[in-house]
Amino acid sequence: MIWETAILVGLLFGIACYLILRASFVRILFGFMLLTHAANLLVLAMSGDPTGKEPPIVLKEGAPLVDPLPQALVLTAIVIGFGVISYLVILLYRILLDQRTTNLRDLFDETREEREEGEP
Amino acid sequence: MNTNIVVLPLIMPMITAIVLLLAGHTSRWRRWFTGISALAQLVVAIGFITATYQLPPLFLAVGGWAAPYGIILVIDHLTAIMLTLGAITALAATVFGFVEMPVKRTHPLRSPLIQFLVTGINLSFCTGDLFNLFVGFEVMLISSYALLTLEADDWDIKEAFPYLALNLFGSTLFLVAAGFAYGIFGSLNFAQIAALGPSLAGDSRVTLLGLLLLVVFGLKAGLFPLYYWLPNSYPILPGPVAALYAGMLTKVGVYVLLRVFGQVLPTDLTLVHQCLAWMAGITMIVGVLGAVSRNFIRGILSFHILSQIGYMALAIGFFTEYAFTAAILYIIHHIVVKATLFLIGDTVAVLNRTDNLDHTGGLWKATPVLGVVFLLQALSLAGIPPLSGFWGKYMIIVEGVRLGEWVLVSLALIAGVLTLFSMMKIWMAAFWRNAEEGEGVHFQDGRWKPMTGVTVVLAVLSLAIGLGAEVTYKIAAEAARQLTDRSAYIDLLLGGGASS
Amino acid sequence: MREILHLISAIITLVGSLVILVAMIGTVRLPDVFCRAHALGKGLTLGLVLLLTGLWIDLGSEAAGLRIPAAIFFQFLTLPVASHLGASLSFQKRLPRYGDPKIDEDTRSECHRKDSVKP
Amino acid sequence: MNSFVLNLVIAVTWLLLQVKASFPGFVVGFLIGFGLIRLFPGVLDSRDYTRRTIALAQFVLIFSKQFVTACVQLLRIILFVRTKHLRPRVITYNIAGLSRFESLLLSHCITLTPGSSAVGISEDLDTLILHVLDTNNPDALRDEIDRTLKRGILAITRRPPSSCKFRFTS
Amino acid sequence: MIVATLLGFFRLVRGPTVIDRIMSFDSVVLCAVGLIVLLSRSWETPVFLELILIVSSLGFFGTVALVSYLKRTLPEQNEEDEIDEKGEPRK
Amino acid sequence: MATLLIIAIFAPFLWLPATALAGRWLGPKTGRVALVAPLISTALLGWLALDASAGGHHVVEIPWIPSLGLNLTFLVDGLSLFFGLVVAGMGVLVVFYASSYLDDHYKHHGRFYAYLLFFMGAMLGTVLAGNLLLLFVFWELTGIASFLLIGFLHGNEASRNGARMALLVTGATGLVMLAGIVIVGQQLGTYELAALLSGNLSPATSSAAMTAAFVLIAVGAMGKSAQFPFHFWLPNAMAAPTPISAYLHSATMVKLGIFLIARIFPLFREVELWTPFLVTIGFGTMAFAALLALLSHDLKAILAYSTVTTLGMLIGFYGLAPATGAQGDFLHIASHVFFKGALFMTAGIIDHATGTRDIRALGGLRKRLPFLAVIVTICAASMAGIPGTLGFVSKEYMLKAQVIFLESGGTLAWCALGLAVLAMTLKVAFSARIIGHVFGGKPKAETFAHFHAPATAMLIPPALLALLSIIFGLRPQWLGDLLAPLTVTGLHAHEMLSYKPFPDHWALEVGLSLGIFAAGGLLYFALGRERWARVEIPGWLRVDHAFAAAVEMLPKAAKSLTATLRSDSPFDYLAIVMTFVVVLTGTFVATQPSLWPAFPKASEFDPLRTYVVGLIAIAGVLVLAMRRWTAQLIAMSIVGFLITFYFVLFKAPDLAMTQILVEAATLVLVLLLLARFPQTAEAGEHDARGGRPRAIFRIVVATGMGLLATLITVLALRPKHPDFAGSYYLANTVELAHGTNAVNTLLVDFRGFDTLFEISVLVIATLGAVGLLMRYRRSRAEYKAGSMALPGYSHGVRFEKTAKPGDDCV
Amino acid sequence: MKIDDTIILRTIVSFLFYLINVFSLYLLVRGHNLPGGGFIGGLGCALSIILLSLAVGVESAQRTLRADPVRIAIVGLLCSLVSATLPVLVGAPFLNNYNVKLENVPLVGDLPIGTPLLFDIGVFLVVVGVTTKLIFVLARSLSGLTALEPSEWRRYAARLEGPIEERGARLDEVPLEMPIAEEPKEEPHP
Ligand code: NA
Ligand code: NA
């Protein structure tokens, strides 16, 4: 059992969720990035305790190797996460240009327009 | 039977998308190509329905790696049904998009992205592997993000953010659940997990996994209280794309609930099933009340999706073969009807220049055909017999009564009445009310005729589903039977059948 | 032979580690960005190069191949640039600097132009 | 340049003669090739090539010495010099007349050698701005750079007039 | 080595300027490289060598990216403040 | 026989398209085309009725959806034939009447007759259905048809609202009925009426269930037959053109409830609740509706409430019928069909001729429309139960039944009798008022300003019906003999009643009748014309107003519920979802001690890993704590790089390389994004938006999620499944996949399929990103107006009114 | 005196560019046996291009790449798909591997050439295309250009769409007749 990893995963999840729940785009973005990390680590943890095992590359016979499947899964997940996060970044950029805000609460604030129109 | 044909529903849309992308900007031949491809996909899907009726599922051990180690694609009857429905919806959305918009104004990325979306949806239907399902979901979701924002204007764009954020969170949970499942079962293969289920009876970890997957799939399906991504984002989509989304996206969630709980995870997760049923019950009411609260057609229809999802999920929550049949029957009905309603909404918007019910009117006099089509679909949605929506609802009520779930049955009935109410709201405002009370009817915009034509075809289809309910029922029952016959599934994929 | 190589590599590695440690102490102790850039640009480079050399000796070129020299080359190429970039930016943005505030000009320069010194 | 190519060809040929390709094999091949070219300079007019290569080797040595010194000095400063005794300052260094490549190489090396690190280059490539970690006498540093690095670099990149003369006279 | 990494964090926390943090980032990365080297030694495996290459080049990459970003966004300081030996502004 | 029946039922449906199309060319004359279908149906059903023998029945069955227990089963017995004949026969009269009524002032004749035929078909299907489920199917169709018919004049808001009200009430009660039907099906195992009514089935497993089923089905009947508290839709349905009111709302559809009660009589008569429930509802409604009729002024409203009165009476009548069977029910129904159908038609003629139906604005019509006056007088007399009319016979036998019931019914019977007498008294009063105030008195000048005489053809159907009222009133036994073959086993008592036009001996009911005439007459004359004009239905009795208010309020309530659920507050979405996850899983874990992990021992921690975790934790906390974006980003990058390092500790070189490269690319992307973010926004980020409770909430939820993730990690490996798939790949990567790197062979070979779609994800993400970089624009005004965002179309289009003038007048 | 703060960077980066590319190709080819593969190689290649764009500007980096990165990605996807489909033609299961083994290739070792490698090349191209495109669009937008080149507008946007950076006249001022059969007279794109 890998307690360090479990705690790390939990910690990252917690931090990520806290960030996601905030209003600032930047924080939400960071939150999602951390969340991706956390989930990847969780899946990787499924390969078990790596102590005393070799990387999953069969170079010599007989050595115990770590489980490669979680690694492959995480690799896939990393790449997918990259695609989605990139898309999110560009979406935020677009929202910034269209709606001129960097804050989720502002974005959906009905009174914002009036407030802005009131300003010179 | 291990056959490469299984990969067709995935490869065809993907190749179509690639060709369209390489072709560059929009042109007439691109349209022909897209349309023919969509039609071909439909033909293939129907072929799968006939090939799996009362026959063992078709499958493919991808790369020649047999289960449980390789990724397995399985097309059983349920999958074939879903593929067919997806193909119908995609074809309708494509053709409707063509008649709605002249070639030169079309967005060049819409068709390729629709094809990618179909790829993702089909992958989710075909796969027999939990992580591959995750990948399928991702393909579907990223395409859906892309389509959602593709033609959004500078105001609508903000609705994309919550959609993205919630689904991103859901995907992460899915990944977590997939990892968890690998830890518990040591495999990601559906058949293997199903085979290992009995040996883990009573393990609370499996229940926890079930709850987690319930959240994940419930989010995709749009169950209370996980539905928030849906009602405000669908309305920003262009009509035909909205029809495709409304028809297919949440139903993928329902399908997966059906597949994973019905076939893969152990059957003794009663707690999870009860949670599902109650979430579904509340969803029905919340969804329909949301629809009542909206004042524009797309908004009303979007909320209705939720309410209807409630019925299907309720059936799955009842967790009997009969209820599964009901759920499948309901899915078949709902996909066609919901897609048609969105297309009708779009046609209304073309004729009235808006779908805001404060400004619509005069259509019953102007286009009785559209009116009849709407009425058929709306009443079907409300569950008026003998239209298609009635049978699923009826079976759900039968099963609910049999199980003594009085509260849930009452909720289902109340939701039915409220559905009728909100559909009548559209009918009265857009069709019955005088045109002078709204913005008038724009007959000179000739697109409404072919648009109505598409909806008529779909309405005939839904009418056939309803009146020919014997056939529909048999298909659904066969799908449910295959779904619940676990040992056959396991034997086929893990036994001698799968060696290559 | 193998033991000796192993010992040598161990010593080199140890020295490398110490160098890095001191360099990092430097980043803590030194007063401004510019000075810390020194620690980064030189200390870390040397430390890493030593570590890599130690590893190369240990693994032998059979297993490690060209990759470690390549890595060393890389360090020489990039680390100074990194430290230069930091210092350059700080200079441009006039970040606080410790020590003599004036700039000593190259008095021997023939093409020396007094007005050009203050950017 | 031709000579360098020749040298590479010899190295690769050597490599192909081996049973198994490896880096040490390549190095050996390169050294053999260099030896051959050094031995028979007239065949391909390779004198300048060998001279430059030797200059390069010398420069590498000088630079390594400087680099290690610099690090030792840095470590000394970090560990033993108290901050208030530290005399950091910014100085300029004239690099007018050097080519672009030479200036850049120089600035790169300066960063890696005692006491100094490059902070900027003027746009006309005439002046280098350096940050010195601890010095009381900027001119001494400039001289040091002149003597070691600048000369070494120039030896590699340029044909010094003397060597031209030498060729003519011989 | 481990202590070194920790020291890298000091600047990250402390600042005071963004560039300090960039440098600390760089040094943490390099310390990580050092650690990987040490681990490769103790595990006697060459499979991490590419990683070493990549990480070291990427440390550079990160610095370049951050610096070019800051070049655009960091406001210029009004004056070159004098600071004392502790790094605090001198009045 | 089967063919004839099928043709009879489906003739209206089959003829419907022809009628709808004929409307385009024939206009007002479409009615003549439409008449074909009801004529055929009437003829065929009449033929079948002639064949019928008392107590016998036939079943016609065509398979439809046998899997769901639903076939096209039709049960031909006395009850279904009687109602079928009423429907078809009235259909003929109404279509005939309508073809005069709907003149050139109306549009869309084709649609009108199509609706009518649709309705007729659905009605025939309902009454002839031999399967409860099939009955429900047609039942709902009648509701739809009536919705369309009521809303025929949909230019009026009243029409629309009335139609919706009718649909909602009958639809909702119909669904309740469905639940009842389902229970019946489950208790008795079949929906086939022939089997259900035969009494040969094994008894229900639960009498409570049967009671529930009865109540649920009865609710359906009450909805359709406008019984209290569902009575209000009927008067509001009077917005429909009069032929429709005459057909649906007097003669046929509202009788469906009665029909249903009669249908299920043998099935549920044994249920204890049968009598109290039906009697209370029936006679209560009877009296209540009579009172409302008395207080109304709209001719059609009076007739509508009076219809409700009669329907209540009939429901109550079945309620008090003894278990041995009812007697004379068909006579009561026929009587009502004759006089009420005729009265509605005459009301339509009056409306047509004078332009108003308000009884206060009418008067003195006897001079202008003498023939009509005769018809109305006869029918109103029948309604009031004046001797010599069929209504009198009906009333007498009704009172007789109630008197008989007194012996067994106790208090309930006395109350029922009291209510019935009261209602009949009121009936006399308002019948008298119709005659007196419409035809009597002086003609009102303003009413006659645009008077035009009705077509003679229009008078034929009501005249016919009035004639029948008189003939059968004087010779009731003729009717009794006609109806005798239609006796139904189980529903009807064995011994036949012999009907007499006048009572030949003294009985309590005769006395009651006399009292009723006296009291009713007194009431009418007591108020006088002026006083009558001032009475109004008190507001608290207007259930329809309450319903309308509820309908108005529903969207508002829904809106506030939607707001309570934060459906329009995207800021809260994630919070809700996360809270749900935490609560759901947290509750489960808290109740499952087997899931609680043991506290780890210090020896379980690997020092190096723990150290790296500590570093990541510091960097992570820095991401939270740092104020500036750049600083946060650097901390983020460090987290990323350290996770890479953690991957190294997990012996995952490929992963580490990918991670670090992805990290770098992401870093650049985010930097580019931040470079565009306004610097001022950074300052605004630190405002404590939402305040402390919000922050605490966030911390709690985030902690919950963190704990969940930790728990999952720990649990998944407790123990990891021994036969994990990974070992297979290690064993076979060299042999089968020709690569030593198991991760890469997994990626491109064993699970290459994942990879294929994963790169698709990347491509699609790019396409999506590219699609984001060009956009349509919409003006703020358009956005605020909620106008449709049809890409490329709504842009630049101004709203113009383009409907052709005159399109909307009906 | 103006300080040129990028010259060192520019020079070093243009040098590194080639190095990194060689390295990433190496990683691509040998990924089957040792750490590496299409993803890693592709990301490395992409990062070299990004580095170039950071140092010398996005436009010249784009010129260096010549092709539209999206097309590269699509071709890559096609490449992978073809490699997956090829075995089907000879009756093998979809995505089956087909290898020819080249032994003892210098610096790489044994090199199986076959569908897995083709597949990996596809992955490589996709990753390169995707990553560079994503960065290019943002970088262009930041340097005052439109995110998409005008030549790409017709390929990736509908006719009436305009660049997001544009804050000029609104598109809704372009008059439209309904139904639309022919093109609008005015191109809304400036
Ligand atoms: Na949906
Ligand atoms: Na767009």
PDB file of C-alpha atoms and ligand atoms in Angstrom, chain B residues 220-221 229-230 234 242-252 305 309 334 338, ligand 1:
ATOM      1  CA  LYS B 220     -23.197  12.470 -18.645  1.00  0.00           C
ATOM      2  CA  ALA B 221     -26.815  11.431 -18.626  1.00  0.00           C
ATOM      3  CA  TRP B 229     -24.099  21.466 -17.722  1.00  0.00           C
ATOM      4  CA  LEU B 230     -27.007  20.829 -20.005  1.00  0.00           C
ATOM      5  CA  TYR B 234     -27.849  23.275 -25.573  1.00  0.00           C
ATOM      6  CA  ALA B 242     -28.705  20.758 -31.002  1.00  0.00           C
ATOM      7  CA  ALA B 243     -30.914  18.006 -32.366  1.00  0.00           C
ATOM      8  CA  LEU B 244     -27.960  15.669 -32.540  1.00  0.00           C
ATOM      9  CA  TYR B 245     -26.869  16.559 -29.022  1.00  0.00           C
ATOM     10  CA  ALA B 246     -30.362  16.283 -27.666  1.00  0.00           C
ATOM     11  CA  GLY B 247     -30.803  12.956 -29.327  1.00  0.00           C
ATOM     12  CA  MET B 248     -27.536  11.312 -28.546  1.00  0.00           C
ATOM     13  CA  LEU B 249     -25.303  12.837 -25.898  1.00  0.00           C
ATOM     14  CA  THR B 250     -27.218  12.181 -22.736  1.00  0.00           C
ATOM     15  CA  LYS B 251     -28.383   8.887 -24.137  1.00  0.00           C
ATOM     16  CA  VAL B 252     -24.796   7.785 -24.246  1.00  0.00           C
ATOM     17  CA  ILE B 305     -34.284  16.108 -22.020  1.00  0.00           C
ATOM     18  CA  ILE B 309     -33.705  10.973 -18.946  1.00  0.00           C
ATOM     19  CA  HIS B 334     -36.797   9.539 -27.124  1.00  0.00           C
ATOM     20  CA  LYS B 338     -36.307  14.739 -29.167  1.00  0.00           C
TER      21      LYS B 338
HETATM   22 NA    NA H   1     -29.097  14.830 -24.851  1.00  0.00          NA
END
